[in-house]
Short mmCIF file of C-alpha atoms in Angstrom, two decimals:
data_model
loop_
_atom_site.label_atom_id
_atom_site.label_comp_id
_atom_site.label_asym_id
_atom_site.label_seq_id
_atom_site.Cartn_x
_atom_site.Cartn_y
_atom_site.Cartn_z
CA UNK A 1 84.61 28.73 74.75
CA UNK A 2 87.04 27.83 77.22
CA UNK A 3 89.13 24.75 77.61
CA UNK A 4 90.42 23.42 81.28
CA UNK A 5 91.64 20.27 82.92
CA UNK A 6 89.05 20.93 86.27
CA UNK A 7 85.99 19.35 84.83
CA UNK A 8 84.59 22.96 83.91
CA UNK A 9 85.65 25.33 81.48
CA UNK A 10 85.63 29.23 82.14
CA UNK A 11 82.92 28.80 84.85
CA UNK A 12 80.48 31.76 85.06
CA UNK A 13 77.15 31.71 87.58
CA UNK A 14 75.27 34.14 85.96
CA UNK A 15 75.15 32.01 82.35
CA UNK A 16 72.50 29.66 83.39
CA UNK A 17 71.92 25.90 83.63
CA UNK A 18 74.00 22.81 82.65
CA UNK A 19 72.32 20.92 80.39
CA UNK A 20 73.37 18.66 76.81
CA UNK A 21 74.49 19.93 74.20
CA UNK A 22 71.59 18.38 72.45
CA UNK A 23 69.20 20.08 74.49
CA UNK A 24 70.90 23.35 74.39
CA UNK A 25 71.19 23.40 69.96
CA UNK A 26 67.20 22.50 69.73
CA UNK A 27 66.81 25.63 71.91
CA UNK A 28 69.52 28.46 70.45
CA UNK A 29 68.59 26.86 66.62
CA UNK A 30 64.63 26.56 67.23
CA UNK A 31 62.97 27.34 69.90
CA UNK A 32 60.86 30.50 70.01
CA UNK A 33 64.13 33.16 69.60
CA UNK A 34 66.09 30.72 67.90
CA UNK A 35 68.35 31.04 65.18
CA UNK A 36 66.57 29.52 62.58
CA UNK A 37 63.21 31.36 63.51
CA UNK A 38 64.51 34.99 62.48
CA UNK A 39 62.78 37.02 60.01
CA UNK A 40 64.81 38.82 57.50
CA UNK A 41 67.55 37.17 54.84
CA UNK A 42 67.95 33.59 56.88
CA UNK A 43 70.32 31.49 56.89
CA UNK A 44 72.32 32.71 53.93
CA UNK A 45 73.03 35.98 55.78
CA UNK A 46 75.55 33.83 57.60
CA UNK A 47 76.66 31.24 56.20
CA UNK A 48 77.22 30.59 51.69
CA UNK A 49 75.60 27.03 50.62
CA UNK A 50 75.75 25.42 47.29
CA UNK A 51 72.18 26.61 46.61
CA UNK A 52 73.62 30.86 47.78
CA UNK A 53 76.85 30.19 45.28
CA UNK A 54 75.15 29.79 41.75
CA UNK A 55 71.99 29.10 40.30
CA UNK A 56 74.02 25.64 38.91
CA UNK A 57 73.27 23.83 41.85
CA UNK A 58 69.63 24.00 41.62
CA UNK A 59 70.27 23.43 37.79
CA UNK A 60 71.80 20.31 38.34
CA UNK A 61 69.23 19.01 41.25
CA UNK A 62 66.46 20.10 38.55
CA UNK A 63 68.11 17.39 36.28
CA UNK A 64 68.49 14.88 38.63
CA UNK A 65 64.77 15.23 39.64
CA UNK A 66 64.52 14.22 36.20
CA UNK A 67 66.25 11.72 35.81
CA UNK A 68 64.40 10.12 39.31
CA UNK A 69 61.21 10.98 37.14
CA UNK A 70 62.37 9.05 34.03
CA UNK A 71 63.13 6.23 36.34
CA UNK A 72 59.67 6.07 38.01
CA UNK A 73 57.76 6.20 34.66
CA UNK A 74 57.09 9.64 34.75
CA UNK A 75 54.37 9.89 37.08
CA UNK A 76 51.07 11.94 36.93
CA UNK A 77 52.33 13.72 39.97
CA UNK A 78 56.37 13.91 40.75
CA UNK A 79 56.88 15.52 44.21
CA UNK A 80 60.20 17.46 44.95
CA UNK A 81 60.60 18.01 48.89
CA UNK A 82 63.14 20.72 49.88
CA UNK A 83 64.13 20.16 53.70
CA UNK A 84 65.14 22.43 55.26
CA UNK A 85 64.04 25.27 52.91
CA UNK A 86 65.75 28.11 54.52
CA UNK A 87 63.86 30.73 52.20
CA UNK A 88 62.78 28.26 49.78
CA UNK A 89 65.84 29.21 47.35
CA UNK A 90 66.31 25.87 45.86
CA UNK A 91 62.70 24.71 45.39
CA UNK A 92 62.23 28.05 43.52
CA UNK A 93 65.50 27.55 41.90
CA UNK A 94 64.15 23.61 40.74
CA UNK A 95 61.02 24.89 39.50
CA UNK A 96 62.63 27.28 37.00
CA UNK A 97 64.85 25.15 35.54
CA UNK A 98 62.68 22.19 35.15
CA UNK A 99 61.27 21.55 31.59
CA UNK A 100 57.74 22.84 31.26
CA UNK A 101 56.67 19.33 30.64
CA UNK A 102 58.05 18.26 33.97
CA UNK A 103 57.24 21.46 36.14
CA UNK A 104 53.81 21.07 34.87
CA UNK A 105 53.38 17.93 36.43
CA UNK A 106 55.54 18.71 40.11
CA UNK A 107 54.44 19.33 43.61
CA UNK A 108 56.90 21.18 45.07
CA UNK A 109 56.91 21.49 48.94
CA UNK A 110 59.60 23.51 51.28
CA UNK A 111 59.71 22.32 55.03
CA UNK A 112 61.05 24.93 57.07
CA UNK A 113 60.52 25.85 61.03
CA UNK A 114 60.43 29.45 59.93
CA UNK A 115 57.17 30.99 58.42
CA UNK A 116 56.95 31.11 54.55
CA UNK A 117 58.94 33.96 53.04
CA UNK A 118 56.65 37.08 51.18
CA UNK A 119 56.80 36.79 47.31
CA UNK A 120 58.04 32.71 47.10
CA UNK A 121 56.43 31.32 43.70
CA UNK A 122 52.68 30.21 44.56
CA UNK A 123 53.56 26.25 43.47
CA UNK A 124 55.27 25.80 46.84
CA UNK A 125 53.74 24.38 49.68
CA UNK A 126 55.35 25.36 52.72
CA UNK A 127 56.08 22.93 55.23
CA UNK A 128 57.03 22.19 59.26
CA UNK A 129 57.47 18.45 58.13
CA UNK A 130 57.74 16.38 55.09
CA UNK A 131 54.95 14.91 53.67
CA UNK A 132 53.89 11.72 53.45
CA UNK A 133 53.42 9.63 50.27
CA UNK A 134 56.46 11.27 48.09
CA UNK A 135 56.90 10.22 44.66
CA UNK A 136 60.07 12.03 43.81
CA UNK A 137 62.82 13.67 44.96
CA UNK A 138 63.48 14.47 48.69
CA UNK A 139 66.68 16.75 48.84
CA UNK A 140 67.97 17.73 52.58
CA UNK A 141 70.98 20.48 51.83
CA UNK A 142 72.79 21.33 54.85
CA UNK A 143 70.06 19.99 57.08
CA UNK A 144 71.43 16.90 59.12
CA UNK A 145 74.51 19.29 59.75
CA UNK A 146 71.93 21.68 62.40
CA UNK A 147 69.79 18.37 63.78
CA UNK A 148 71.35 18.71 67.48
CA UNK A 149 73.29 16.09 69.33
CA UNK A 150 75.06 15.71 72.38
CA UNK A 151 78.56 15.77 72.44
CA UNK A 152 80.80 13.18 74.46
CA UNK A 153 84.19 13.74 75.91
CA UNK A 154 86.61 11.37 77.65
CA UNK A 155 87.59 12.42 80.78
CA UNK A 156 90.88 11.40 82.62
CA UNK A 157 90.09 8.03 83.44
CA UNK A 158 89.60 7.11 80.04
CA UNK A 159 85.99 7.38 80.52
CA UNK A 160 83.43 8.49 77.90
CA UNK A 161 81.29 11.66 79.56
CA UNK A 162 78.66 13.45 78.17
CA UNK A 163 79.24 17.18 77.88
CA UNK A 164 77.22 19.93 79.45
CA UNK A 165 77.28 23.37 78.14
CA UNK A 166 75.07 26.65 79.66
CA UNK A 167 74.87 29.21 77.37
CA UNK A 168 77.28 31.31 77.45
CA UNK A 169 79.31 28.17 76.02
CA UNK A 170 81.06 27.20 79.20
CA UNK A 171 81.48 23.73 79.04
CA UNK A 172 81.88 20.75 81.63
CA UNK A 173 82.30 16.76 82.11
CA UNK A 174 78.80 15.11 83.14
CA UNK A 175 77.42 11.78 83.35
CA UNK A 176 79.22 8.84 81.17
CA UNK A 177 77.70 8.37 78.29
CA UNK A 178 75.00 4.79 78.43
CA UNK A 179 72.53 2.97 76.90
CA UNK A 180 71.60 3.76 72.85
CA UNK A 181 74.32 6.63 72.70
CA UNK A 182 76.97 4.25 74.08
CA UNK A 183 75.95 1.90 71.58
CA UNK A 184 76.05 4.25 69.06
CA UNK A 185 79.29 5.38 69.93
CA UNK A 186 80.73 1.73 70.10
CA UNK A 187 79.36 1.16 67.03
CA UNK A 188 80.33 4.21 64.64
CA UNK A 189 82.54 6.19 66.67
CA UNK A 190 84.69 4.69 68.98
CA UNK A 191 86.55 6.30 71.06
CA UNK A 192 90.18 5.48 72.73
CA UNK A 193 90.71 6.04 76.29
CA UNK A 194 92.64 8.83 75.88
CA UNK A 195 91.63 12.69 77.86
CA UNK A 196 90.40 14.92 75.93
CA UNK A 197 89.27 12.94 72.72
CA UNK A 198 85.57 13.92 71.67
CA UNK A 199 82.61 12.40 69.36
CA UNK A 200 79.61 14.06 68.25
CA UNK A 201 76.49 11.17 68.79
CA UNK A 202 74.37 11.29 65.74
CA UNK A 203 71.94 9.01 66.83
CA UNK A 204 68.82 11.85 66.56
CA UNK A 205 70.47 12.32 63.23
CA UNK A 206 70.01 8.94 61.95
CA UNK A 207 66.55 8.92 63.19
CA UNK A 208 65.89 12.25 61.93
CA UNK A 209 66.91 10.83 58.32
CA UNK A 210 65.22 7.30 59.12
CA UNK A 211 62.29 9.69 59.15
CA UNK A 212 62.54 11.59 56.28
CA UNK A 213 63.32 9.02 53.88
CA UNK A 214 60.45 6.89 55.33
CA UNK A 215 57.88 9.70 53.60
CA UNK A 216 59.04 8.21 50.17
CA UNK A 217 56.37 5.84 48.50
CA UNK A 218 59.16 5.14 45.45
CA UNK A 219 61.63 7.98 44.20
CA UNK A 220 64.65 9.10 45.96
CA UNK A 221 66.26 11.12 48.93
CA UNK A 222 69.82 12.59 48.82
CA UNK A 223 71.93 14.16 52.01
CA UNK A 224 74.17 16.52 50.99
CA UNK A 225 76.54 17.97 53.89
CA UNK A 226 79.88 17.97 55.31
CA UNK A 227 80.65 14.28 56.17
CA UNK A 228 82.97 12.00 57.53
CA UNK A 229 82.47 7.80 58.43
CA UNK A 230 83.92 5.42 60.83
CA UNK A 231 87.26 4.91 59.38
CA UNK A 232 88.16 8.47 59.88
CA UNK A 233 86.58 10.24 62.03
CA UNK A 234 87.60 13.43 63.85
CA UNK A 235 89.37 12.96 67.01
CA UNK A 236 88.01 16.26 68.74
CA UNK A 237 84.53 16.36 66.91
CA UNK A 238 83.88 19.19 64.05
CA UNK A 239 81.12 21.42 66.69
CA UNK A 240 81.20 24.97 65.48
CA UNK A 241 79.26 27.94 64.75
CA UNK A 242 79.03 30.47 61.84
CA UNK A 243 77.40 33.85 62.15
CA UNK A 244 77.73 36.87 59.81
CA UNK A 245 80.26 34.83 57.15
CA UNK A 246 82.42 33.69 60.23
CA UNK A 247 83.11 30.59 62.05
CA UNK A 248 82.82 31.55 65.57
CA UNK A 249 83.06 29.40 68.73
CA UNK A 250 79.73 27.60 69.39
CA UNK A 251 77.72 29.13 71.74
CA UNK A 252 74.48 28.05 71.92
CA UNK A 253 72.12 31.22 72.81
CA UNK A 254 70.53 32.04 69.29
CA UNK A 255 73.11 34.10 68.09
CA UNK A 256 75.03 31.85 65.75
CA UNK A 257 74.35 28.78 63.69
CA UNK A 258 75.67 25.70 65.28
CA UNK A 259 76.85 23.03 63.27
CA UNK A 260 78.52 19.69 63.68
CA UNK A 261 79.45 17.19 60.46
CA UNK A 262 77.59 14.21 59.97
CA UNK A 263 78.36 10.57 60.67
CA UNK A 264 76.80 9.83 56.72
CA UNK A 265 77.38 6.36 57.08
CA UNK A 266 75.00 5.85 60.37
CA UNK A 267 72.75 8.05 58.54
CA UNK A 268 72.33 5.55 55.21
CA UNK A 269 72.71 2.21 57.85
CA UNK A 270 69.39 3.79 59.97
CA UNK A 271 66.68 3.75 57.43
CA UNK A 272 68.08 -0.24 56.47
CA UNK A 273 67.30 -0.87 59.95
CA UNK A 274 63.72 0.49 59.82
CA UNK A 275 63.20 -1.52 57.01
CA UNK A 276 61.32 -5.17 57.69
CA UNK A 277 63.91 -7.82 56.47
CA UNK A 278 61.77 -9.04 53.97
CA UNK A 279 61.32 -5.37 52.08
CA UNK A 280 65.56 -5.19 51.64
CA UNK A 281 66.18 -1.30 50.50
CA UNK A 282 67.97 -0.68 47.40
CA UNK A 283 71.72 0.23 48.30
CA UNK A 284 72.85 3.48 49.14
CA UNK A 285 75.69 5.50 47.50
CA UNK A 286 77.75 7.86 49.14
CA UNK A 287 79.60 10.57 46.44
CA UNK A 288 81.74 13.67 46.70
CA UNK A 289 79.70 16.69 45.80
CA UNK A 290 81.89 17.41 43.15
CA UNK A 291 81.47 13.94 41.62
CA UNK A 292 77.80 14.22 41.90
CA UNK A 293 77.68 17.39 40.35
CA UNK A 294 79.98 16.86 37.36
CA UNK A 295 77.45 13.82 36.71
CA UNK A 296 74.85 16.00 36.66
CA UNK A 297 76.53 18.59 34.28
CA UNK A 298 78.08 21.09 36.23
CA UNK A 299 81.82 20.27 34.97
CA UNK A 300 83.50 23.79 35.36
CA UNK A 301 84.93 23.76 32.06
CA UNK A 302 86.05 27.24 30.32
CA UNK A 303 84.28 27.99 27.17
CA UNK A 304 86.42 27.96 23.89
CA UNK A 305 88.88 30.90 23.43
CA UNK A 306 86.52 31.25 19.30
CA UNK A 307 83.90 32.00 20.93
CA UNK A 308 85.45 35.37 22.90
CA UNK A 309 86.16 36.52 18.75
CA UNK A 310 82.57 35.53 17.60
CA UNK A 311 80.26 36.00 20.30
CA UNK A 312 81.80 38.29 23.07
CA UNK A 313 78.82 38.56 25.28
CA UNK A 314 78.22 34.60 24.95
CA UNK A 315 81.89 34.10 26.00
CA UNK A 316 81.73 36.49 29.42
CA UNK A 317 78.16 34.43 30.46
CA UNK A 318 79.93 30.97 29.71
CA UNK A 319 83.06 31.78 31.59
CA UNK A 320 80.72 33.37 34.29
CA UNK A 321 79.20 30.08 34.56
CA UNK A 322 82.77 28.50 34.63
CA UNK A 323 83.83 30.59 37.38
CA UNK A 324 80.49 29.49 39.42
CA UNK A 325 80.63 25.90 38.74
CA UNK A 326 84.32 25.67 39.79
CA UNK A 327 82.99 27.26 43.02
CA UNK A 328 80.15 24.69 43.26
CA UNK A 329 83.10 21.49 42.93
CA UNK A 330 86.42 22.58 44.45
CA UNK A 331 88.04 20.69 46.73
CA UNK A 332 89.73 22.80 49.77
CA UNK A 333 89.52 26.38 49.26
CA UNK A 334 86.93 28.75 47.47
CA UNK A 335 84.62 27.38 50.45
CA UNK A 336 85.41 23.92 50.05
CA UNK A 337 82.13 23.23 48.47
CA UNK A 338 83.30 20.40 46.40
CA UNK A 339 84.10 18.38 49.36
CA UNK A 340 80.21 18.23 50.78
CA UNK A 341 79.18 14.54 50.38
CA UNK A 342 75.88 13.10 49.11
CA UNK A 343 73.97 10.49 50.70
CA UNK A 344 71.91 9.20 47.78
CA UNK A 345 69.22 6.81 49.28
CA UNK A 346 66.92 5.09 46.52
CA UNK A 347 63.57 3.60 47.64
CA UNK A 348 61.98 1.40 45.41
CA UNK A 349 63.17 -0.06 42.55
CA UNK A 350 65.32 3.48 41.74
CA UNK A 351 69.09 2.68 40.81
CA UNK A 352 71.03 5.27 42.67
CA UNK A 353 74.12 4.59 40.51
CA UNK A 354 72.58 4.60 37.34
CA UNK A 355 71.17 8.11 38.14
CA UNK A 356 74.49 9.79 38.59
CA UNK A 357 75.65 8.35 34.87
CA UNK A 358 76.79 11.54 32.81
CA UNK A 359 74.75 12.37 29.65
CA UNK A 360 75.67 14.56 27.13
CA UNK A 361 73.18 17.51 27.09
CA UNK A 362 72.07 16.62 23.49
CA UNK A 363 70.85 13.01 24.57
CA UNK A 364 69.34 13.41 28.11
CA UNK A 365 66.82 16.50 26.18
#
């Protein structure tokens, strides 16, 4: 993509029309050649998530289902919903590592634009939208990162523009940025009047979430992406894309993912909006990954040196697993996994905070 000062950037005639970025994502990501409509290995032929780096993550999401069932009264029926399913790797991976009692009694559904994968594990329902009437877990991983917004850019009069994009990934300055957006963007991004700065409006992502959570009878649904909130946001926006393992410049003809981190706090304030003032939702908790995770038993701890002398094999699985779950909770480097954030939104009388309490193995069995 590139930059100028002339209101467009590397202009070409033959790329096509100007239009939002907004506009332009829902097409490359899922229209009918999108990105996310591909057959073959999905997603996780381009980019690594938690639920690509070790089996742990879907260990630890197994046990927090759990827990949310524990807190409901342990239902007839508990429901986990997998959004954004890719190829349904962490529903599968939740099934198998729930107790028999447990996965005996769970619906498991993956909602997905793409068709259902061959060979995924008959108990799950495959999905283009959530369903309504959850009792259970509702777990969006990496999803509000690929919901498409329009980008805004301030121009040299200190004005907030909308930016247009054909799609090639030539960019230019269009119309300033009004009504709702503005608001948004007043509200949970504001931006100085200086050239140049840019925000990412995630106004279709907090109604995208509004919606989600809103198919949740009692139970709880948890965001986990790459996040930031109003006290520090980005000054030039986090737009991107990813395609074979690489971050590439976005370019929005259904090449590459495109991906943008999410405003998490807009996200958790939406759905207490929707709510009628007289139903107040429970409050919201927003944790580092890697906090999440250790509370759910995924500590990265090495195995004791003995055990190398009295059971070898043991040793190399443990430290294996040691090796993985440092992967899953690092901060920085080794794919920065550890610094996703979760948006843990109870509905009902759930206790976010209380689920996220660490329990020795021994006890929570």
């Amino acid at each position: 993509m590139t930059r100028g000062t002339a209101g467009t950037r590397g202009a070409s005639e033959a790329s096509g029309v100007w239009r939002g970025w907004r506009e332009a994502c829902q097409e490359a990501l899922y229209g009918p050649a999108g990105f996310y409509r591909g057959s073959g290995a999905g997603p996780a032929a381009h980019f690594r998530t938690s639920v690509h780096a070790s089996a742990l993550f879907a260990g630890a999401v197994a046990r927090l289902l759990c827990r949310v069932d524990e807190a409901l009264g342990r239902p007839a029926a508990l429901d986990f919903v997998d959004m954004a399913a890719g190829r349904g790797e962490l529903a599968a991976g939740v099934l198998a590592a729930l107790p028999a009692d447990v996965a005996a009694r769970t619906r498991a559904y993956a909602v997905e634009v793409a068709g259902r994968p061959e060979g995924l594990d008959h108990r799950i329902e495959w999905l283009t939208e959530p369903p309504h009437g959850v009792t259970g877990l509702l777990f969006a991983n990496e999803w509000l990162d690929n919901v498409p917004l329009e980008v805004a850019e301030v121009d040299a009069a200190g004005v907030a523009r909308r930016v247009l994009v054909r799609d090639d990934g030539t960019e230019r300055l269009g119309e300033p940025v009004d009504g709702a957006e503005a608001e948004w963007l007043a509200r949970w991004w504001p931006l100085p009047g200086e050239e140049g700065l840019r925000a990412e409006i995630g106004l279709p992502r907090d109604t995208a979430w509004a919606s989600a959570v809103a198919a949740l009878d009692r139970g709880l649904a948890v965001a986990a992406d790459y996040a930031h909130t109003v006290d520090a946001r980005p000054p030039f926006g986090t737009l991107t894309g990813f395609r074979e393992g690489r971050e590439t410049p976005p370019v929005p003809d259904g090449s590459c993912d495109l991906t943008a981190h999410v405003a998490l706090d807009a996200c958790a304030a939406a759905h207490s909006a929707r709510c009628a003032p007289e139903r107040t939702p429970p409050g919201a908790l927003m944790r580092p990954q890697r906090e999440a995770l250790r509370a759910l038993g995924v500590t990265g701890a090495r195995p004791p040196l003995a055990l190398a002398a009295t059971d070898p094999a043991a040793y190399v699985r443990a430290l294996a697993g040691a090796s993985e779950a440092a992967e899953l909770i690092a901060p920085g480097g080794l794919g920065g996994l550890g610094d996703f954030v979760w948006l843990l939104q109870p509905v009902g009388t759930v206790d976010a905070a209380a689920l996220l309490v660490d329990v020795p193995d021994h006890e929570e069995q």
